[in-house]
PDB file of C-alpha atoms in Angstrom:
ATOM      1  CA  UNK Z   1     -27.181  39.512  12.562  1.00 45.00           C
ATOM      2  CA  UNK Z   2     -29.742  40.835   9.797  1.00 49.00           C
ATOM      3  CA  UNK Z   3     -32.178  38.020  11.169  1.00 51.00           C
ATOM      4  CA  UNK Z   4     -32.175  38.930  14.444  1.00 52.00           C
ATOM      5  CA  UNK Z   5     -32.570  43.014  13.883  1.00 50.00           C
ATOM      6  CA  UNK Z   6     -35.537  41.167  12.003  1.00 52.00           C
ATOM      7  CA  UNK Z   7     -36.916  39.109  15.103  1.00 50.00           C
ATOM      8  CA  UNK Z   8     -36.347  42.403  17.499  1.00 52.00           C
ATOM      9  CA  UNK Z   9     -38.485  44.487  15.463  1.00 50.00           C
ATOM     10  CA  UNK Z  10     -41.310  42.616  14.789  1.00 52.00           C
ATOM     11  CA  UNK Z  11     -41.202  41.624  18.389  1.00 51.00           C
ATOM     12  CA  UNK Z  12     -43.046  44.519  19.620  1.00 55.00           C
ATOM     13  CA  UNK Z  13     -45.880  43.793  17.070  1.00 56.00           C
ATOM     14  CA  UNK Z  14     -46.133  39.990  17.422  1.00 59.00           C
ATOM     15  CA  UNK Z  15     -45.275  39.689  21.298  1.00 73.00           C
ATOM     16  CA  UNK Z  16     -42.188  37.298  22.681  1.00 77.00           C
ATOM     17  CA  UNK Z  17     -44.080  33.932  21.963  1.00 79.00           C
ATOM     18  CA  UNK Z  18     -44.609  34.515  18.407  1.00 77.00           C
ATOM     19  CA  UNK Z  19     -40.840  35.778  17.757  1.00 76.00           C
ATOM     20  CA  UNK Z  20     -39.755  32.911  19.874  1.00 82.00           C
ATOM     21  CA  UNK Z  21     -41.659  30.506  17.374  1.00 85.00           C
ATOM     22  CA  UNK Z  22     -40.439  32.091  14.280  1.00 84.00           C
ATOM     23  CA  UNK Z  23     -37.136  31.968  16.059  1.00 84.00           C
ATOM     24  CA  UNK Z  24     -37.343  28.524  16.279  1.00 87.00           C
ATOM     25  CA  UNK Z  25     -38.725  27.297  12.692  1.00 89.00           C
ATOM     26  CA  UNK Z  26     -35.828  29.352  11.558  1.00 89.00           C
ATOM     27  CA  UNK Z  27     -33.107  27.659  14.097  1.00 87.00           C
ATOM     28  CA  UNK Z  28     -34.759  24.422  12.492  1.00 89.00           C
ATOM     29  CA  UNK Z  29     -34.709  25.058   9.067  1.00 91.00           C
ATOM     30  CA  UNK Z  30     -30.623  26.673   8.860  1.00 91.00           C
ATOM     31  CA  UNK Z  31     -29.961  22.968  10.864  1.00 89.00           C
ATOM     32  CA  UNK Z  32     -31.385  20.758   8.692  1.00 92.00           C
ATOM     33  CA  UNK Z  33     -30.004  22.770   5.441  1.00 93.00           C
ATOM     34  CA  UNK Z  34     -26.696  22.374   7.576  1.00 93.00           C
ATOM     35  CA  UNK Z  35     -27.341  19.057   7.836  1.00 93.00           C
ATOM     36  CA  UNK Z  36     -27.920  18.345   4.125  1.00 94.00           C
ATOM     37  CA  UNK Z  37     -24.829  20.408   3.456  1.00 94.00           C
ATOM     38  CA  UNK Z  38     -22.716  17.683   5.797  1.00 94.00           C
ATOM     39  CA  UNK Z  39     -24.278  15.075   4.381  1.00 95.00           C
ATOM     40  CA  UNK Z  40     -23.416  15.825   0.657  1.00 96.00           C
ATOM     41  CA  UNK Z  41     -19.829  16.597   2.241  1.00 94.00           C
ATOM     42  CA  UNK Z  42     -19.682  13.168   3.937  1.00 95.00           C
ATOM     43  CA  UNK Z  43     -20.955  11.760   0.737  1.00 96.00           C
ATOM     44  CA  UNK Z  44     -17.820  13.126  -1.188  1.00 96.00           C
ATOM     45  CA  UNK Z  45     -15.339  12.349   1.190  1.00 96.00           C
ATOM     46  CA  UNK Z  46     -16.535   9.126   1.036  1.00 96.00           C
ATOM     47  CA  UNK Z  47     -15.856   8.873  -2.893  1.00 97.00           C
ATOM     48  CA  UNK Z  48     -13.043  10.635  -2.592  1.00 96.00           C
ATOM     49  CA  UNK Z  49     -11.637   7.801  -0.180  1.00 97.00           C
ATOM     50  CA  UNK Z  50     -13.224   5.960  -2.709  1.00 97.00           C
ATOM     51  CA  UNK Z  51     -11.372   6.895  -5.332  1.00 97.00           C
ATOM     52  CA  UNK Z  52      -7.577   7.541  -3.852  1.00 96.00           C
ATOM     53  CA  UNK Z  53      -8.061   3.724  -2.774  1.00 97.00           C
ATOM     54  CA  UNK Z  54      -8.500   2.433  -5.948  1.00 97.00           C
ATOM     55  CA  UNK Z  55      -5.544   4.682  -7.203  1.00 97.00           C
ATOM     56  CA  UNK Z  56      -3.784   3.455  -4.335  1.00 97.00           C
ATOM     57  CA  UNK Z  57      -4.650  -0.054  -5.520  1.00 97.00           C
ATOM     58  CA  UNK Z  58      -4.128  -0.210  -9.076  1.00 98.00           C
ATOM     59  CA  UNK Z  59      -0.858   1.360  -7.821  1.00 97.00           C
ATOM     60  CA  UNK Z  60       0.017  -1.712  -5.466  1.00 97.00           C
ATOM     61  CA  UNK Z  61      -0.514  -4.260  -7.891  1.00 97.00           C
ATOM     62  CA  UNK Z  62       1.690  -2.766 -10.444  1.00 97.00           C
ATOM     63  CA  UNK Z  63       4.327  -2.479  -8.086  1.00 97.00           C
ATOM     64  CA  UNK Z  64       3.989  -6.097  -6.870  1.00 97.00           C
ATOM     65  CA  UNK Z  65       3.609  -7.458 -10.222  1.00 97.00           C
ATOM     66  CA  UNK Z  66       7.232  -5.676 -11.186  1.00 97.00           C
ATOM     67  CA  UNK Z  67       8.511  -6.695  -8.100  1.00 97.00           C
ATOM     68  CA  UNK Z  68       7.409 -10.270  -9.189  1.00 97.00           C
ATOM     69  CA  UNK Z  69       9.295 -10.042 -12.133  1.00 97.00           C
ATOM     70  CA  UNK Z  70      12.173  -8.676 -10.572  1.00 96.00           C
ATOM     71  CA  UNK Z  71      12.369 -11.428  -8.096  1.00 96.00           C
ATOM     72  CA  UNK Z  72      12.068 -14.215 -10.940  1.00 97.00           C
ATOM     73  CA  UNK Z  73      15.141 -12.243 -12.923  1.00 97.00           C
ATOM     74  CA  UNK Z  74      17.362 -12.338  -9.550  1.00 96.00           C
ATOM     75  CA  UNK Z  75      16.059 -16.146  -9.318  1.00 96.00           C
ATOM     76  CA  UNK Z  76      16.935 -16.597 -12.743  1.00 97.00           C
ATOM     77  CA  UNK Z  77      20.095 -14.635 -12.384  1.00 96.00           C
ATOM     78  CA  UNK Z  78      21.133 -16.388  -9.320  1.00 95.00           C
ATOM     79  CA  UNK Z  79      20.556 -19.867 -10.701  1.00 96.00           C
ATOM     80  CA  UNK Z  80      22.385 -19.127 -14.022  1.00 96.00           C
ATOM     81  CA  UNK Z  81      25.268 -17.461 -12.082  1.00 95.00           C
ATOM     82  CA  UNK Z  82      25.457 -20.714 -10.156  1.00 95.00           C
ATOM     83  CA  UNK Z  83      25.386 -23.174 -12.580  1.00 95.00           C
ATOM     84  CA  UNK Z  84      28.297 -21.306 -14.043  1.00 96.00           C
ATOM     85  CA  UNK Z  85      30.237 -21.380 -11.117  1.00 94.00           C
ATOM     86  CA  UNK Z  86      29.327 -25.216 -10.807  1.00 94.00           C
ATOM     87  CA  UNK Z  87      30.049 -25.935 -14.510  1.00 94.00           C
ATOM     88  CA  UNK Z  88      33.796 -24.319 -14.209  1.00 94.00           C
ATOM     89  CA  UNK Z  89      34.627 -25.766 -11.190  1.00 92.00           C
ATOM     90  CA  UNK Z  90      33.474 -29.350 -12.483  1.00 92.00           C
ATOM     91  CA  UNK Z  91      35.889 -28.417 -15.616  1.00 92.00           C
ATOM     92  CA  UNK Z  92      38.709 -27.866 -13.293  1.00 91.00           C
ATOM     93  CA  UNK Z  93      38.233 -30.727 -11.147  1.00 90.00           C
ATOM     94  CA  UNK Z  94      37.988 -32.832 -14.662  1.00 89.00           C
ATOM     95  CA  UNK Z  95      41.282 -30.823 -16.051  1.00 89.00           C
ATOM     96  CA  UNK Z  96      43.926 -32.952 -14.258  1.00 88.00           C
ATOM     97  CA  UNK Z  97      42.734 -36.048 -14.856  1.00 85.00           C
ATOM     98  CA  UNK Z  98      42.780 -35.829 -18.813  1.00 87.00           C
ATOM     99  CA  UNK Z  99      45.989 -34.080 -18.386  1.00 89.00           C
ATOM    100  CA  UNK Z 100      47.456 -37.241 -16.212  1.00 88.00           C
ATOM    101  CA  UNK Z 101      48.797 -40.437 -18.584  1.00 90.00           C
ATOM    102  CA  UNK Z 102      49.999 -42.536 -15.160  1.00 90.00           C
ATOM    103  CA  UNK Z 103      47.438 -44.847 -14.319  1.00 88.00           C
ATOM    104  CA  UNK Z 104      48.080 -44.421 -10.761  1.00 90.00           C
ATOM    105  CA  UNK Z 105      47.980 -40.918 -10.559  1.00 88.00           C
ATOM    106  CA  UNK Z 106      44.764 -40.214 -13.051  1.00 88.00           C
ATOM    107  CA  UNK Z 107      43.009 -42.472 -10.572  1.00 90.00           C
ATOM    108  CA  UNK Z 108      43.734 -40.118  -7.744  1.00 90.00           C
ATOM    109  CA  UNK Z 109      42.948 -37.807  -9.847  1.00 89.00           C
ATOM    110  CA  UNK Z 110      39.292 -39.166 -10.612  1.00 92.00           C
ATOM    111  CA  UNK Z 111      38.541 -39.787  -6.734  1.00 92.00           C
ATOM    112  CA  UNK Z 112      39.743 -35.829  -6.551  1.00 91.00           C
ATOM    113  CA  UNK Z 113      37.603 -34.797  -8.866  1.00 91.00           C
ATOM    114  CA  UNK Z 114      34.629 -36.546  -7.898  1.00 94.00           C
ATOM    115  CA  UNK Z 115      34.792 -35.400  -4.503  1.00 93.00           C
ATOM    116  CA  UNK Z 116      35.106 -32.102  -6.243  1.00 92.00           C
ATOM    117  CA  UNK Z 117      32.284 -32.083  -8.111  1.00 93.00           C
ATOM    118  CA  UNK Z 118      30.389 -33.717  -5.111  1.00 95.00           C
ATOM    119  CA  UNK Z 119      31.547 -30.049  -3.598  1.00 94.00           C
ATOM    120  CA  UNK Z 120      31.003 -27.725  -6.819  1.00 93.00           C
ATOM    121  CA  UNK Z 121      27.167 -29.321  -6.216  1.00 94.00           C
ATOM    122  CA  UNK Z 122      26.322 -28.464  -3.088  1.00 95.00           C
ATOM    123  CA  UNK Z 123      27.609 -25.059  -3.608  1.00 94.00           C
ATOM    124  CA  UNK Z 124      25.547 -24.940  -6.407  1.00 95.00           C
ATOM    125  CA  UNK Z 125      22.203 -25.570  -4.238  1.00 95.00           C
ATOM    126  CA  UNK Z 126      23.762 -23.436  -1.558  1.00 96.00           C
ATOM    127  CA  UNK Z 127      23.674 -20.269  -4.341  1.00 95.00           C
ATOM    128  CA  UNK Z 128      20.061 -21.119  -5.751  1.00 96.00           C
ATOM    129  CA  UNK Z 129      19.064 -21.584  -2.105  1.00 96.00           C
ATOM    130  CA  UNK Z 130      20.601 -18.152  -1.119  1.00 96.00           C
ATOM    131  CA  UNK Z 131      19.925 -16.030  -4.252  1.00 95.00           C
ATOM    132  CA  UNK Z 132      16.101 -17.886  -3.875  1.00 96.00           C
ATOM    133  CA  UNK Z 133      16.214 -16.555  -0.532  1.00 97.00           C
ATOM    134  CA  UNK Z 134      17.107 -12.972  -0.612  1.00 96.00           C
ATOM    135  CA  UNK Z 135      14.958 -12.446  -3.930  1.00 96.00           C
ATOM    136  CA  UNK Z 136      11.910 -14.337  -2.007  1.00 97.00           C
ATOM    137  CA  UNK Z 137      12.514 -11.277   0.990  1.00 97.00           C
ATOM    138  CA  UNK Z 138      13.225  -8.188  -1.868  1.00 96.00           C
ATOM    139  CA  UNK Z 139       9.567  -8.693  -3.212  1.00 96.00           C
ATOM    140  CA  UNK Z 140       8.080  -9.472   0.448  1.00 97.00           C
ATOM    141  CA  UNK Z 141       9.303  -6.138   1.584  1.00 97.00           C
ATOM    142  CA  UNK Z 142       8.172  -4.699  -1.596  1.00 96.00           C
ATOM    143  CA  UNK Z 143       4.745  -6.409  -1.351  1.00 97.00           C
ATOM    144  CA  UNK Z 144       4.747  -4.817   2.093  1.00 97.00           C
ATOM    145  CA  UNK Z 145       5.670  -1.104   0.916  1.00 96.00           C
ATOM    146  CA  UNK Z 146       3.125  -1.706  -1.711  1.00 97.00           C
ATOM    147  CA  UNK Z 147       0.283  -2.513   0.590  1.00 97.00           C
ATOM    148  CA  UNK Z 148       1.463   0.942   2.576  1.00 97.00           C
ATOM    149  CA  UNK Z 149       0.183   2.272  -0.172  1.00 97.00           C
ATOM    150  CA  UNK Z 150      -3.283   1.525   0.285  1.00 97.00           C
ATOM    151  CA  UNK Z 151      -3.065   1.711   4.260  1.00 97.00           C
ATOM    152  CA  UNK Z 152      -2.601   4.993   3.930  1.00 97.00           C
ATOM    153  CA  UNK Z 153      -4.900   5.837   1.169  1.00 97.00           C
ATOM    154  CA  UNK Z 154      -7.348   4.573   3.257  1.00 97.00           C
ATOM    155  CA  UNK Z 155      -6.247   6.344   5.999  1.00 97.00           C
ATOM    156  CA  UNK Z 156      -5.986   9.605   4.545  1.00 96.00           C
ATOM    157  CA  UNK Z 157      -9.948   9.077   2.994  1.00 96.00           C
ATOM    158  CA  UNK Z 158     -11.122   8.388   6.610  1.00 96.00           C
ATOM    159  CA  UNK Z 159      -9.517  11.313   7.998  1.00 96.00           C
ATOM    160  CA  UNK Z 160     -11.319  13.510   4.770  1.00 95.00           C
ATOM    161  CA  UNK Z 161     -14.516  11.345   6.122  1.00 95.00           C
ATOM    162  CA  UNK Z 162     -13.741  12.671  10.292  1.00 96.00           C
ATOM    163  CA  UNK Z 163     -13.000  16.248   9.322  1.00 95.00           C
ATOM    164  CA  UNK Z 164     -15.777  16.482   6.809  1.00 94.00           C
ATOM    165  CA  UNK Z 165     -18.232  15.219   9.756  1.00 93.00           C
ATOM    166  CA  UNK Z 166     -16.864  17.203  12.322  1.00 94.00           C
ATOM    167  CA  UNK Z 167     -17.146  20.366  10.454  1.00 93.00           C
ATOM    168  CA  UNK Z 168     -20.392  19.420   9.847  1.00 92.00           C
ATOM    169  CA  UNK Z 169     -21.477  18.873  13.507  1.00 91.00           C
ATOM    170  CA  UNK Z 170     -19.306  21.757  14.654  1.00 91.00           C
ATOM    171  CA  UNK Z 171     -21.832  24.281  12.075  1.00 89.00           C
ATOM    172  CA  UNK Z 172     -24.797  22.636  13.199  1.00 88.00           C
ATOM    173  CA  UNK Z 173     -24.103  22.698  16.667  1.00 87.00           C
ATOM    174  CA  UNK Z 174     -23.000  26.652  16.101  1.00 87.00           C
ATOM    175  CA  UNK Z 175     -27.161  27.226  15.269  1.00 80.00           C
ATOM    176  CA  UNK Z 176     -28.849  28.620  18.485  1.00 73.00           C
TER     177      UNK Z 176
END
């Protein structure tokens, strides 16, 4: 407002052409300071994105590398569970036919427990193969949470970049 009390006084004494030239190299010079001013705003939005993605980063890989380890525990877990449950029901199959003295009988009882134990295994790959399972899918939806992470870092640093430049534009365009 002060400028242009400025440019309406002095243009009675310089006449409309000069004021409109002053006018103009001063219309020029606010826009490009604007400009430098959206520039070094562009230029920290950008290293702020920089920096919340590499946050967002180091972030992700601790939480897949403790997912990791959690999944090799349940693994671990799941395994040892099932060789448990493999080992007693092999003992119980094997139970009757020490117990047995008829010859007859203990080997009935053998052919039992063989087909047992032929059953205690394949329960016991059925439990690796499940616990593997569901541990394999517990870090793959953690992997995915943990690259959400940086998804949205990166989209929150591009929105800081699109509001930074639009602000910018919006002041520059503002200069008549």
């Amino acid at each position: 407002v002060s400028q242009s009390r400025y440019i309406k006084v002095t243009s009675k004494a310089l006449g409309e052409d000069a004021v409109n030239e002053i006018r103009e190299q001063v219309v020029e010079e606010v826009k490009e300071q604007l400009t430098n001013l959206k520039n070094e705003a562009l230029e920290k939005a950008k290293l702020e994105k920089e920096r919340l993605v590499n946050e967002a980063k180091a972030q992700r890989d601790k939480l897949i590398a403790e997912a990791a380890k959690q999944r090799d525990n349940a693994k671990q877990q799941g395994e040892t569970a099932a060789r448990k449950a493999k080992e007693e029901a092999i003992k119980q199959a094997d139970d009757p036919v020490s117990k047995t003295k008829n010859p007859l009988e203990k080997a009935g009882a053998k052919l039992a427990a063989e087909a047992a134990k032929k059953e205690a295994e394949k329960g016991y790959g059925k439990a690796v193969e499940k616990s593997n399972q569901e541990a394999d899918k517990a870090y793959g939806s953690a992997v995915d949470r943990a690259n959400k992470i940086v998804v949205d870092a990166e989209a929150r640093g591009d929105k800081m970049i699109h509001d930074a430049d639009a602000q910018g534009s919006q002041q520059i365009n503002k200069v008549k």
